[in-house]
Amino acid sequence: MAAETGTPTTLTLKSNDDELFSVVESAAILSVTIRNMVEDGCAGGVIPLVNVDGKTLARVITYMNGISAIPGVGAAAEEEKKKSYRDKFVSDMDFETLADMVLAANYLNMSCLMDAVSAKIARVMEKKSVGWVRRKFGIENDYTPEEEAAVKEEHKWTFEGVETDDDN
Amino acid sequence: MSEIPLELCREILSLLPAEPLLRFRCVCKSWRETIDDPIFIRLHLDRQLLDARDSSNGVGRLILKGDLDNRFYSLPIDSVNSDTVKPILLKHTPTHEWTNSPLSSCNGVILISYSKRNNSLWNPLTRDLHILPPVTTMSKKTRGLYHSVSGLGYDCASNDYKVVKIAQIFDPRDRTLKSETMLYSLKSGSWRKINDFPYRISRLSGAVFLEGALHWISGTLPLKRIDDLIVGLDLSTEEYRLLPLPFDVYGYEKPLAKHLSALGGCLILCCCYRVERLDVWSMEDYGIESSWVKLFSVGVSDFVGSVVTLRPVAYSKRRGEVLLQHDKKEFVWFNLETKSVTKKIRIHRQPTMFSSLFSVASLVRLNSR
Protein backbone atom coordinates (compact mmCIF):
# COMPACT_ATOMS: atom_id res chain seq x y z
CA MET A 1 0.00 0.00 0.00
CA ALA A 2 1.42 3.39 -0.86
CA ALA A 3 2.00 5.63 2.10
CA GLU A 4 0.21 8.96 2.17
CA THR A 5 1.44 11.63 4.52
CA GLY A 6 -1.11 12.75 7.10
CA THR A 7 -3.40 9.67 6.79
CA PRO A 8 -3.34 6.46 8.83
CA THR A 9 -1.14 3.93 7.16
CA THR A 10 -0.80 0.19 7.22
CA LEU A 11 2.68 -1.20 7.18
CA THR A 12 3.81 -4.56 5.90
CA LEU A 13 6.31 -6.33 8.08
CA LYS A 14 8.31 -9.33 6.89
CA SER A 15 9.79 -11.86 9.29
CA ASN A 16 13.12 -13.59 8.69
CA ASP A 17 11.26 -16.68 7.45
CA ASP A 18 9.43 -14.57 4.86
CA GLU A 19 6.02 -14.34 6.50
CA LEU A 20 4.19 -11.09 5.81
CA PHE A 21 2.05 -9.19 8.31
CA SER A 22 -0.07 -6.06 8.05
CA VAL A 23 -0.02 -3.66 10.96
CA VAL A 24 -1.45 -0.20 11.47
CA GLU A 25 1.48 2.22 11.60
CA SER A 26 0.46 3.76 14.91
CA ALA A 27 0.69 0.33 16.54
CA ALA A 28 3.84 -0.70 14.70
CA ILE A 29 5.85 2.29 15.79
CA LEU A 30 5.70 1.09 19.37
CA SER A 31 8.86 -0.50 18.08
CA VAL A 32 11.53 2.19 17.91
CA THR A 33 13.37 0.08 15.34
CA ILE A 34 10.34 0.10 13.04
CA ARG A 35 9.72 3.78 13.69
CA ASN A 36 13.28 4.59 12.65
CA MET A 37 12.93 2.51 9.50
CA VAL A 38 9.71 4.33 8.61
CA GLU A 39 11.37 7.69 9.15
CA ASP A 40 14.19 6.56 6.91
CA GLY A 41 11.64 6.04 4.15
CA CYS A 42 10.82 2.32 4.22
CA ALA A 43 7.08 2.77 4.67
CA GLY A 44 6.32 2.45 1.02
CA GLY A 45 7.55 -1.07 0.70
CA VAL A 46 7.92 -4.03 2.97
CA ILE A 47 9.83 -3.68 6.22
CA PRO A 48 12.20 -6.59 6.64
CA LEU A 49 12.80 -7.70 10.23
CA VAL A 50 15.78 -9.99 9.96
CA ASN A 51 15.98 -10.96 13.59
CA VAL A 52 12.43 -12.10 14.26
CA ASP A 53 10.70 -15.25 13.01
CA GLY A 54 7.06 -15.35 11.92
CA LYS A 55 5.76 -17.11 15.01
CA THR A 56 7.28 -14.51 17.34
CA LEU A 57 6.41 -11.55 15.15
CA ALA A 58 2.77 -12.63 15.16
CA ARG A 59 2.81 -12.48 18.95
CA VAL A 60 4.53 -9.10 18.98
CA ILE A 61 1.90 -7.73 16.62
CA THR A 62 -0.87 -9.02 18.88
CA TYR A 63 0.85 -7.10 21.68
CA MET A 64 1.18 -3.94 19.61
CA ASN A 65 -2.48 -3.99 18.67
CA GLY A 66 -3.54 -4.80 22.19
CA ILE A 67 -1.56 -2.01 23.79
CA SER A 68 -2.52 0.68 21.31
CA ALA A 69 -6.17 -0.27 21.72
CA ILE A 70 -6.13 0.76 25.36
CA PRO A 71 -7.89 4.12 25.52
CA GLY A 72 -6.04 7.03 27.05
CA VAL A 73 -8.35 7.86 29.95
CA GLY A 74 -5.97 9.52 32.38
CA ALA A 75 -2.26 8.92 32.77
CA ALA A 76 -2.37 6.79 35.93
CA ALA A 77 -5.41 4.72 34.97
CA GLU A 78 -4.05 4.16 31.48
CA GLU A 79 -0.73 3.01 32.90
CA GLU A 80 -2.48 0.58 35.24
CA LYS A 81 -4.43 -0.92 32.33
CA LYS A 82 -1.32 -1.24 30.21
CA LYS A 83 0.54 -2.89 33.06
CA SER A 84 -2.34 -5.34 33.48
CA TYR A 85 -2.26 -6.09 29.79
CA ARG A 86 1.48 -6.77 29.84
CA ASP A 87 1.22 -9.01 32.88
CA LYS A 88 -1.52 -11.02 31.23
CA PHE A 89 0.36 -11.12 27.93
CA VAL A 90 3.38 -12.84 29.48
CA SER A 91 1.46 -14.89 32.00
CA ASP A 92 1.11 -18.19 30.15
CA MET A 93 4.19 -18.18 28.00
CA ASP A 94 6.60 -21.07 28.35
CA PHE A 95 10.28 -20.39 28.76
CA GLU A 96 11.21 -20.86 25.11
CA THR A 97 8.55 -18.35 24.07
CA LEU A 98 9.72 -15.89 26.73
CA ALA A 99 13.27 -16.20 25.43
CA ASP A 100 12.14 -15.55 21.84
CA MET A 101 10.09 -12.58 23.06
CA VAL A 102 12.93 -10.97 24.98
CA LEU A 103 15.21 -11.22 21.94
CA ALA A 104 12.50 -9.81 19.67
CA ALA A 105 11.66 -6.97 22.07
CA ASN A 106 15.33 -6.13 22.27
CA TYR A 107 15.83 -6.14 18.49
CA LEU A 108 12.63 -4.19 17.90
CA ASN A 109 13.56 -1.77 20.69
CA MET A 110 10.33 -2.04 22.67
CA SER A 111 11.37 -1.22 26.20
CA CYS A 112 8.08 -1.74 28.08
CA LEU A 113 7.56 -5.15 26.52
CA MET A 114 11.15 -6.05 27.24
CA ASP A 115 10.83 -5.03 30.89
CA ALA A 116 7.68 -7.12 31.28
CA VAL A 117 9.21 -10.19 29.65
CA SER A 118 12.50 -9.86 31.55
CA ALA A 119 10.64 -9.56 34.84
CA LYS A 120 8.65 -12.68 34.00
CA ILE A 121 11.79 -14.64 33.13
CA ALA A 122 13.33 -13.55 36.44
CA ARG A 123 10.24 -14.73 38.35
CA VAL A 124 10.29 -18.08 36.55
CA MET A 125 13.97 -18.78 37.18
CA GLU A 126 14.18 -17.49 40.74
CA LYS A 127 13.81 -20.81 42.51
CA LYS A 128 15.30 -23.04 39.84
CA SER A 129 18.45 -25.09 39.95
CA VAL A 130 21.74 -24.36 38.22
CA GLY A 131 21.15 -27.32 35.91
CA TRP A 132 17.74 -25.99 34.89
CA VAL A 133 19.21 -22.57 34.09
CA ARG A 134 21.98 -24.06 31.97
CA ARG A 135 19.50 -26.18 30.01
CA LYS A 136 17.00 -23.41 29.39
CA PHE A 137 19.55 -20.73 28.54
CA GLY A 138 21.60 -23.13 26.45
CA ILE A 139 24.71 -22.42 28.52
CA GLU A 140 27.62 -24.78 28.66
CA ASN A 141 29.29 -25.40 31.99
CA ASP A 142 32.88 -24.22 31.62
CA TYR A 143 33.92 -25.02 35.19
CA THR A 144 35.95 -28.08 36.00
CA PRO A 145 34.25 -30.27 38.64
CA GLU A 146 36.71 -29.00 41.26
CA GLU A 147 36.14 -25.37 40.32
CA GLU A 148 32.38 -25.79 40.40
CA ALA A 149 32.51 -27.49 43.79
CA ALA A 150 34.61 -24.62 45.15
CA VAL A 151 32.22 -21.95 43.88
CA LYS A 152 29.24 -23.88 45.24
CA GLU A 153 30.92 -24.18 48.62
CA GLU A 154 31.21 -20.39 48.91
CA HIS A 155 27.42 -20.05 49.21
CA LYS A 156 26.22 -23.60 49.63
CA TRP A 157 23.19 -22.67 51.71
CA THR A 158 21.60 -21.08 48.63
CA PHE A 159 21.28 -24.58 47.16
CA GLU A 160 19.15 -25.86 50.02
CA GLY A 161 15.61 -26.65 49.04
CA VAL A 162 16.28 -26.28 45.32
CA GLU A 163 15.31 -29.20 43.11
CA THR A 164 18.41 -30.45 41.39
CA ASP A 165 16.70 -31.77 38.35
CA ASP A 166 13.29 -30.31 37.64
CA ASP A 167 12.48 -29.76 34.05
CA ASN A 168 9.33 -27.69 33.57
CA MET B 1 15.55 -21.58 20.64
CA SER B 2 18.05 -18.79 20.20
CA GLU B 3 20.50 -18.13 22.93
CA ILE B 4 20.04 -15.01 25.01
CA PRO B 5 23.21 -12.93 24.77
CA LEU B 6 25.10 -12.03 27.93
CA GLU B 7 24.01 -8.36 28.02
CA LEU B 8 20.36 -9.40 28.08
CA CYS B 9 21.09 -12.09 30.65
CA ARG B 10 22.66 -9.38 32.78
CA GLU B 11 19.49 -7.29 32.57
CA ILE B 12 17.40 -10.27 33.63
CA LEU B 13 19.82 -11.17 36.43
CA SER B 14 19.61 -7.65 37.84
CA LEU B 15 15.90 -8.27 38.45
CA LEU B 16 16.47 -11.37 40.58
CA PRO B 17 16.66 -11.33 44.36
CA ALA B 18 20.18 -11.63 45.76
CA GLU B 19 19.94 -15.22 47.01
CA PRO B 20 19.43 -17.01 43.66
CA LEU B 21 22.16 -14.80 42.19
CA LEU B 22 24.62 -16.34 44.66
CA ARG B 23 23.55 -19.78 43.46
CA PHE B 24 23.73 -18.84 39.77
CA ARG B 25 27.42 -17.96 40.10
CA CYS B 26 27.80 -21.70 39.47
CA VAL B 27 26.10 -21.62 36.08
CA CYS B 28 29.23 -20.65 34.18
CA LYS B 29 32.28 -18.44 34.47
CA SER B 30 30.85 -15.47 32.62
CA TRP B 31 27.79 -15.46 34.87
CA ARG B 32 30.01 -15.52 37.94
CA GLU B 33 32.03 -12.63 36.54
CA THR B 34 28.82 -10.70 35.84
CA ILE B 35 27.35 -11.30 39.30
CA ASP B 36 30.63 -10.44 41.06
CA ASP B 37 31.16 -7.25 39.06
CA PRO B 38 30.91 -4.25 41.43
CA ILE B 39 28.99 -2.30 38.78
CA PHE B 40 26.42 -5.07 38.54
CA ILE B 41 26.20 -5.26 42.33
CA ARG B 42 25.49 -1.52 42.42
CA LEU B 43 22.87 -1.79 39.64
CA HIS B 44 21.19 -4.67 41.44
CA LEU B 45 21.29 -2.87 44.77
CA ASP B 46 19.81 0.34 43.35
CA ARG B 47 16.90 -1.62 41.88
CA GLN B 48 16.31 -3.37 45.19
CA LEU B 49 16.43 -0.08 47.13
CA LEU B 50 13.96 1.56 44.78
CA ASP B 51 11.52 -1.35 44.88
CA ALA B 52 11.88 -1.62 48.66
CA ARG B 53 10.48 1.87 49.19
CA ASP B 54 7.02 0.37 48.74
CA SER B 55 6.77 -2.79 50.79
CA SER B 56 3.92 -4.07 48.58
CA ASN B 57 6.58 -4.82 45.97
CA GLY B 58 7.69 -7.63 48.25
CA VAL B 59 11.34 -6.59 48.21
CA GLY B 60 13.27 -6.52 51.47
CA ARG B 61 12.98 -8.06 54.87
CA LEU B 62 12.84 -7.20 58.51
CA ILE B 63 15.92 -8.08 60.48
CA LEU B 64 15.11 -8.76 64.12
CA LYS B 65 17.59 -8.88 66.94
CA GLY B 66 16.37 -10.79 69.97
CA ASP B 67 16.84 -8.82 73.17
CA LEU B 68 17.15 -11.93 75.28
CA ASP B 69 19.02 -14.38 73.07
CA ASN B 70 21.00 -11.85 71.02
CA ARG B 71 20.35 -13.86 67.89
CA PHE B 72 19.35 -12.40 64.54
CA TYR B 73 16.24 -13.33 62.61
CA SER B 74 14.89 -12.51 59.20
CA LEU B 75 11.28 -11.93 58.17
CA PRO B 76 10.57 -11.38 54.45
CA ILE B 77 8.35 -8.32 54.13
CA ASP B 78 5.81 -10.08 51.94
CA SER B 79 5.20 -12.60 54.72
CA VAL B 80 4.28 -9.88 57.21
CA ASN B 81 0.60 -10.22 56.38
CA SER B 82 -0.70 -13.07 58.50
CA ASP B 83 -1.81 -12.95 62.11
CA THR B 84 1.24 -14.91 63.21
CA VAL B 85 4.64 -14.94 61.58
CA LYS B 86 7.64 -17.16 62.09
CA PRO B 87 10.94 -15.28 61.79
CA ILE B 88 13.79 -17.31 60.36
CA LEU B 89 16.74 -17.68 62.69
CA LEU B 90 19.93 -16.58 60.99
CA LYS B 91 22.21 -19.35 62.17
CA HIS B 92 25.31 -17.60 61.00
CA THR B 93 25.08 -14.59 63.25
CA PRO B 94 28.66 -13.52 63.93
CA THR B 95 28.64 -13.81 67.69
CA HIS B 96 26.28 -13.98 70.60
CA GLU B 97 28.02 -11.35 72.67
CA TRP B 98 25.53 -9.16 74.42
CA THR B 99 24.81 -5.76 72.91
CA ASN B 100 22.03 -3.31 73.47
CA SER B 101 23.08 -0.68 70.97
CA PRO B 102 20.51 0.15 68.32
CA LEU B 103 21.20 -1.61 65.06
CA SER B 104 22.32 0.42 62.10
CA SER B 105 22.08 -0.77 58.54
CA CYS B 106 22.77 0.44 55.06
CA ASN B 107 22.43 -1.24 51.66
CA GLY B 108 21.91 -4.67 53.16
CA VAL B 109 24.90 -4.41 55.50
CA ILE B 110 24.42 -4.32 59.26
CA LEU B 111 26.66 -2.61 61.79
CA ILE B 112 26.85 -4.51 65.03
CA SER B 113 28.40 -2.58 67.89
CA TYR B 114 29.35 -4.91 70.66
CA SER B 115 31.20 -2.61 72.93
CA LYS B 116 33.04 0.66 72.73
CA ARG B 117 35.86 -1.02 70.94
CA ASN B 118 34.34 -3.89 69.04
CA ASN B 119 32.35 -3.40 65.90
CA SER B 120 31.51 -5.59 62.93
CA LEU B 121 29.99 -5.13 59.52
CA TRP B 122 27.85 -8.06 58.48
CA ASN B 123 25.97 -8.90 55.31
CA PRO B 124 23.40 -11.51 56.43
CA LEU B 125 22.72 -12.61 52.88
CA THR B 126 26.25 -13.34 51.70
CA ARG B 127 27.34 -14.10 55.28
CA ASP B 128 30.29 -11.83 54.69
CA LEU B 129 31.72 -10.52 57.93
CA HIS B 130 34.17 -7.70 58.42
CA ILE B 131 35.52 -7.09 61.88
CA LEU B 132 36.61 -3.52 62.38
CA PRO B 133 39.88 -2.85 64.13
CA PRO B 134 39.35 -1.66 67.72
CA VAL B 135 38.93 2.07 68.17
CA THR B 136 40.09 4.00 71.18
CA THR B 137 38.22 7.12 72.04
CA MET B 138 38.46 9.42 75.03
CA SER B 139 39.97 8.19 78.18
CA LYS B 140 37.55 6.95 80.80
CA LYS B 141 39.58 8.93 83.31
CA THR B 142 37.79 12.07 82.18
CA ARG B 143 35.04 12.72 84.71
CA GLY B 144 31.45 12.49 83.68
CA LEU B 145 28.78 10.46 81.99
CA TYR B 146 30.20 8.60 79.04
CA HIS B 147 28.27 7.23 76.17
CA SER B 148 28.76 6.57 72.50
CA VAL B 149 26.62 5.99 69.46
CA SER B 150 27.52 4.70 66.06
CA GLY B 151 26.09 4.52 62.59
CA LEU B 152 26.79 3.00 59.18
CA GLY B 153 26.41 4.76 55.85
CA TYR B 154 27.57 4.74 52.26
CA ASP B 155 29.61 7.46 50.57
CA CYS B 156 28.82 7.21 46.87
CA ALA B 157 31.44 9.77 45.90
CA SER B 158 34.18 7.40 46.99
CA ASN B 159 32.14 4.16 46.76
CA ASP B 160 32.99 3.44 50.39
CA TYR B 161 31.13 2.21 53.43
CA LYS B 162 31.78 4.31 56.50
CA VAL B 163 31.15 3.82 60.18
CA VAL B 164 30.89 6.82 62.48
CA LYS B 165 31.37 6.55 66.21
CA ILE B 166 30.56 9.51 68.44
CA ALA B 167 31.79 9.37 72.01
CA GLN B 168 30.72 11.99 74.52
CA ILE B 169 31.44 12.72 78.12
CA PHE B 170 29.07 15.08 79.85
CA ASP B 171 30.12 16.45 83.22
CA PRO B 172 26.92 17.38 85.08
CA ARG B 173 28.77 19.39 87.71
CA ASP B 174 29.92 22.14 85.39
CA ARG B 175 27.74 21.13 82.46
CA THR B 176 30.62 20.75 80.06
CA LEU B 177 30.61 18.41 77.14
CA LYS B 178 33.62 16.67 75.64
CA SER B 179 33.03 15.03 72.34
CA GLU B 180 35.08 12.90 70.00
CA THR B 181 34.03 11.59 66.61
CA MET B 182 35.81 8.81 64.80
CA LEU B 183 35.23 7.64 61.26
CA TYR B 184 36.07 4.25 59.81
CA SER B 185 36.43 3.73 56.08
CA LEU B 186 36.04 0.19 54.77
CA LYS B 187 38.34 0.99 51.88
CA SER B 188 41.17 2.27 54.03
CA GLY B 189 40.58 -0.29 56.80
CA SER B 190 41.31 2.26 59.50
CA TRP B 191 39.78 4.76 61.89
CA ARG B 192 40.55 8.44 62.02
CA LYS B 193 39.32 11.42 63.96
CA ILE B 194 37.00 13.86 62.20
CA ASN B 195 35.22 17.10 63.16
CA ASP B 196 33.56 16.63 66.50
CA PHE B 197 29.82 16.25 66.76
CA PRO B 198 28.85 19.73 67.85
CA TYR B 199 25.87 18.96 70.09
CA ARG B 200 24.90 16.63 72.84
CA ILE B 201 23.72 13.29 71.58
CA SER B 202 21.22 11.00 73.19
CA ARG B 203 22.60 7.62 74.18
CA LEU B 204 19.60 5.91 72.70
CA SER B 205 19.66 7.76 69.41
CA GLY B 206 19.85 5.40 66.49
CA ALA B 207 21.53 6.66 63.33
CA VAL B 208 19.48 7.03 60.16
CA PHE B 209 21.28 7.01 56.82
CA LEU B 210 19.62 9.11 54.12
CA GLU B 211 20.75 11.37 51.29
CA GLY B 212 24.42 10.60 51.82
CA ALA B 213 24.36 11.55 55.50
CA LEU B 214 23.94 9.92 58.89
CA HIS B 215 21.34 11.58 61.09
CA TRP B 216 20.83 11.65 64.83
CA ILE B 217 18.44 13.37 67.18
CA SER B 218 20.54 15.48 69.38
CA GLY B 219 19.97 17.38 72.55
CA THR B 220 20.74 20.97 73.19
CA LEU B 221 24.12 22.32 73.99
CA PRO B 222 24.34 22.84 77.71
CA LEU B 223 23.66 26.43 78.68
CA LYS B 224 22.03 27.27 75.39
CA ARG B 225 18.29 27.33 74.97
CA ILE B 226 18.19 25.65 71.61
CA ASP B 227 15.69 22.87 71.50
CA ASP B 228 16.22 19.41 70.14
CA LEU B 229 17.78 19.17 66.74
CA ILE B 230 18.24 16.78 63.88
CA VAL B 231 21.89 16.72 62.96
CA GLY B 232 23.24 15.17 59.81
CA LEU B 233 26.83 14.24 59.06
CA ASP B 234 27.62 14.23 55.36
CA LEU B 235 29.83 11.20 54.80
CA SER B 236 31.48 12.70 51.77
CA THR B 237 32.37 16.17 53.03
CA GLU B 238 32.46 15.22 56.73
CA GLU B 239 30.49 18.34 57.50
CA TYR B 240 27.57 18.63 59.85
CA ARG B 241 24.21 20.01 58.85
CA LEU B 242 21.14 20.93 60.87
CA LEU B 243 17.74 19.90 59.67
CA PRO B 244 14.73 21.92 60.73
CA LEU B 245 12.04 20.22 62.80
CA PRO B 246 8.40 20.56 61.76
CA PHE B 247 7.15 23.99 62.66
CA ASP B 248 4.29 22.81 64.88
CA VAL B 249 5.97 19.91 66.55
CA TYR B 250 5.63 21.65 69.87
CA GLY B 251 1.96 22.57 69.79
CA TYR B 252 0.63 22.64 73.33
CA GLU B 253 3.38 20.66 74.87
CA LYS B 254 6.95 19.64 74.33
CA PRO B 255 7.47 16.05 73.24
CA LEU B 256 8.81 13.69 75.88
CA ALA B 257 10.97 11.85 73.41
CA LYS B 258 11.78 11.89 69.74
CA HIS B 259 12.92 9.14 67.44
CA LEU B 260 14.22 9.15 63.88
CA SER B 261 13.75 6.59 61.15
CA ALA B 262 13.29 6.43 57.39
CA LEU B 263 10.34 5.26 55.33
CA GLY B 264 9.88 5.24 51.59
CA GLY B 265 13.06 7.30 51.16
CA CYS B 266 11.91 10.06 53.53
CA LEU B 267 13.17 11.07 56.96
CA ILE B 268 10.64 10.22 59.65
CA LEU B 269 10.35 11.91 63.03
CA CYS B 270 8.32 10.31 65.81
CA CYS B 271 7.35 12.44 68.79
CA CYS B 272 5.98 10.91 71.98
CA TYR B 273 3.96 13.08 74.32
CA ARG B 274 3.20 12.64 78.00
CA VAL B 275 -0.51 12.24 77.37
CA GLU B 276 -0.03 8.94 75.52
CA ARG B 277 0.18 10.29 72.02
CA LEU B 278 2.58 9.60 69.19
CA ASP B 279 2.88 11.94 66.22
CA VAL B 280 4.70 10.72 63.15
CA TRP B 281 6.06 13.24 60.67
CA SER B 282 7.59 12.69 57.25
CA MET B 283 9.98 15.10 55.56
CA GLU B 284 8.76 14.74 51.99
CA ASP B 285 11.50 16.91 50.49
CA TYR B 286 14.80 16.41 52.22
CA GLY B 287 15.98 19.51 54.04
CA ILE B 288 12.91 21.61 53.33
CA GLU B 289 11.11 22.66 56.52
CA SER B 290 7.79 23.27 54.78
CA SER B 291 7.80 19.74 53.41
CA TRP B 292 7.20 18.14 56.81
CA VAL B 293 3.87 16.33 56.70
CA LYS B 294 2.19 14.81 59.72
CA LEU B 295 1.60 11.26 58.55
CA PHE B 296 -0.54 10.33 61.50
CA SER B 297 -1.15 10.68 65.18
CA VAL B 298 -2.06 7.78 67.46
CA GLY B 299 -3.49 8.17 70.89
CA VAL B 300 -4.71 5.89 73.60
CA SER B 301 -8.18 5.71 72.10
CA ASP B 302 -6.91 4.57 68.70
CA PHE B 303 -4.61 1.98 69.93
CA VAL B 304 -4.69 -0.64 72.64
CA GLY B 305 -1.37 -0.62 74.36
CA SER B 306 1.34 1.88 74.96
CA VAL B 307 2.00 4.14 72.00
CA VAL B 308 5.37 5.16 73.34
CA THR B 309 6.95 1.95 72.11
CA LEU B 310 5.65 2.23 68.54
CA ARG B 311 8.36 2.39 65.90
CA PRO B 312 7.71 2.66 62.14
CA VAL B 313 9.67 0.06 60.19
CA ALA B 314 8.12 -0.24 56.73
CA TYR B 315 5.71 1.51 54.40
CA SER B 316 3.21 0.11 51.92
CA LYS B 317 2.53 2.84 49.41
CA ARG B 318 -0.03 0.78 47.54
CA ARG B 319 -2.14 0.21 50.63
CA GLY B 320 -1.33 3.53 52.31
CA GLU B 321 -0.24 1.72 55.45
CA VAL B 322 2.69 1.89 57.82
CA LEU B 323 4.10 -1.14 59.59
CA LEU B 324 4.95 -0.35 63.19
CA GLN B 325 6.78 -2.40 65.72
CA HIS B 326 4.95 -2.32 69.01
CA ASP B 327 6.08 -3.00 72.51
CA LYS B 328 9.22 -4.83 71.43
CA LYS B 329 7.17 -7.91 70.69
CA GLU B 330 4.77 -7.54 67.77
CA PHE B 331 3.92 -5.59 64.64
CA VAL B 332 0.85 -3.68 63.51
CA TRP B 333 -0.25 -2.32 60.15
CA PHE B 334 -1.71 1.15 60.51
CA ASN B 335 -3.81 2.70 57.75
CA LEU B 336 -3.00 6.36 57.13
CA GLU B 337 -6.39 7.22 55.73
CA THR B 338 -8.70 5.50 58.18
CA LYS B 339 -6.21 6.21 61.00
CA SER B 340 -6.70 2.78 62.43
CA VAL B 341 -4.92 -0.49 62.99
CA THR B 342 -5.83 -2.92 60.20
CA LYS B 343 -3.82 -5.90 61.36
CA LYS B 344 -1.91 -7.04 64.40
CA ILE B 345 0.93 -9.47 63.76
CA ARG B 346 2.28 -11.73 66.46
CA ILE B 347 5.53 -13.59 66.52
CA HIS B 348 5.42 -17.35 66.74
CA ARG B 349 7.66 -18.21 69.70
CA GLN B 350 11.06 -16.64 69.00
CA PRO B 351 12.17 -13.97 69.42
CA THR B 352 9.95 -12.87 72.32
CA MET B 353 11.44 -9.40 72.68
CA PHE B 354 13.34 -7.74 69.91
CA SER B 355 14.29 -4.66 67.97
CA SER B 356 13.85 -4.62 64.24
CA LEU B 357 14.84 -2.79 61.12
CA PHE B 358 14.03 -3.02 57.47
CA SER B 359 16.79 -4.05 55.08
CA VAL B 360 17.26 -5.26 51.54
CA ALA B 361 19.18 -8.42 50.72
CA SER B 362 22.22 -7.26 48.79
CA LEU B 363 25.37 -8.65 47.23
CA VAL B 364 27.54 -5.92 48.72
CA ARG B 365 31.02 -7.21 49.45
CA LEU B 366 32.81 -6.36 52.65
CA ASN B 367 36.12 -8.01 51.98
CA SER B 368 37.97 -7.61 48.71
CA ARG B 369 38.91 -10.94 47.20
mmCIF file of C-alpha atoms in Angstrom, chain A residues 103 106 114 118-119 121-122 125-128 130 133-134 136-140 142-143 147 151-152 154-155 157-159 162, chain B residues 1-5 8-9 11-13 15-17 19-20 22-32 125-127 369:
data_model
loop_
_atom_site.group_PDB
_atom_site.id
_atom_site.type_symbol
_atom_site.label_atom_id
_atom_site.label_comp_id
_atom_site.label_asym_id
_atom_site.label_seq_id
_atom_site.Cartn_x
_atom_site.Cartn_y
_atom_site.Cartn_z
ATOM 1 C CA LEU A 103 15.209 -11.221 21.941
ATOM 2 C CA ASN A 106 15.334 -6.134 22.269
ATOM 3 C CA MET A 114 11.150 -6.055 27.241
ATOM 4 C CA SER A 118 12.501 -9.856 31.553
ATOM 5 C CA ALA A 119 10.639 -9.563 34.841
ATOM 6 C CA ILE A 121 11.792 -14.643 33.127
ATOM 7 C CA ALA A 122 13.329 -13.551 36.445
ATOM 8 C CA MET A 125 13.972 -18.779 37.184
ATOM 9 C CA GLU A 126 14.184 -17.488 40.744
ATOM 10 C CA LYS A 127 13.811 -20.812 42.512
ATOM 11 C CA LYS A 128 15.302 -23.040 39.845
ATOM 12 C CA VAL A 130 21.739 -24.356 38.221
ATOM 13 C CA VAL A 133 19.205 -22.575 34.093
ATOM 14 C CA ARG A 134 21.980 -24.062 31.973
ATOM 15 C CA LYS A 136 16.999 -23.406 29.394
ATOM 16 C CA PHE A 137 19.547 -20.734 28.544
ATOM 17 C CA GLY A 138 21.603 -23.127 26.453
ATOM 18 C CA ILE A 139 24.708 -22.419 28.519
ATOM 19 C CA GLU A 140 27.623 -24.782 28.663
ATOM 20 C CA ASP A 142 32.882 -24.222 31.616
ATOM 21 C CA TYR A 143 33.919 -25.017 35.191
ATOM 22 C CA GLU A 147 36.143 -25.369 40.323
ATOM 23 C CA VAL A 151 32.220 -21.946 43.881
ATOM 24 C CA LYS A 152 29.239 -23.884 45.242
ATOM 25 C CA GLU A 154 31.210 -20.391 48.905
ATOM 26 C CA HIS A 155 27.418 -20.052 49.209
ATOM 27 C CA TRP A 157 23.189 -22.673 51.709
ATOM 28 C CA THR A 158 21.602 -21.078 48.629
ATOM 29 C CA PHE A 159 21.282 -24.577 47.162
ATOM 30 C CA VAL A 162 16.279 -26.280 45.323
ATOM 31 C CA MET B 1 15.553 -21.580 20.643
ATOM 32 C CA SER B 2 18.049 -18.790 20.201
ATOM 33 C CA GLU B 3 20.498 -18.135 22.934
ATOM 34 C CA ILE B 4 20.038 -15.012 25.009
ATOM 35 C CA PRO B 5 23.209 -12.926 24.769
ATOM 36 C CA LEU B 8 20.355 -9.397 28.079
ATOM 37 C CA CYS B 9 21.091 -12.089 30.653
ATOM 38 C CA GLU B 11 19.492 -7.289 32.566
ATOM 39 C CA ILE B 12 17.402 -10.268 33.626
ATOM 40 C CA LEU B 13 19.816 -11.175 36.429
ATOM 41 C CA LEU B 15 15.901 -8.271 38.448
ATOM 42 C CA LEU B 16 16.472 -11.367 40.575
ATOM 43 C CA PRO B 17 16.662 -11.331 44.357
ATOM 44 C CA GLU B 19 19.944 -15.221 47.009
ATOM 45 C CA PRO B 20 19.425 -17.014 43.663
ATOM 46 C CA LEU B 22 24.616 -16.336 44.656
ATOM 47 C CA ARG B 23 23.548 -19.775 43.457
ATOM 48 C CA PHE B 24 23.734 -18.841 39.765
ATOM 49 C CA ARG B 25 27.422 -17.961 40.102
ATOM 50 C CA CYS B 26 27.800 -21.697 39.473
ATOM 51 C CA VAL B 27 26.099 -21.625 36.079
ATOM 52 C CA CYS B 28 29.228 -20.654 34.182
ATOM 53 C CA LYS B 29 32.284 -18.439 34.474
ATOM 54 C CA SER B 30 30.851 -15.468 32.619
ATOM 55 C CA TRP B 31 27.787 -15.462 34.873
ATOM 56 C CA ARG B 32 30.012 -15.519 37.943
ATOM 57 C CA LEU B 125 22.724 -12.614 52.876
ATOM 58 C CA THR B 126 26.249 -13.335 51.696
ATOM 59 C CA ARG B 127 27.341 -14.100 55.280
ATOM 60 C CA ARG B 369 38.907 -10.936 47.199
#
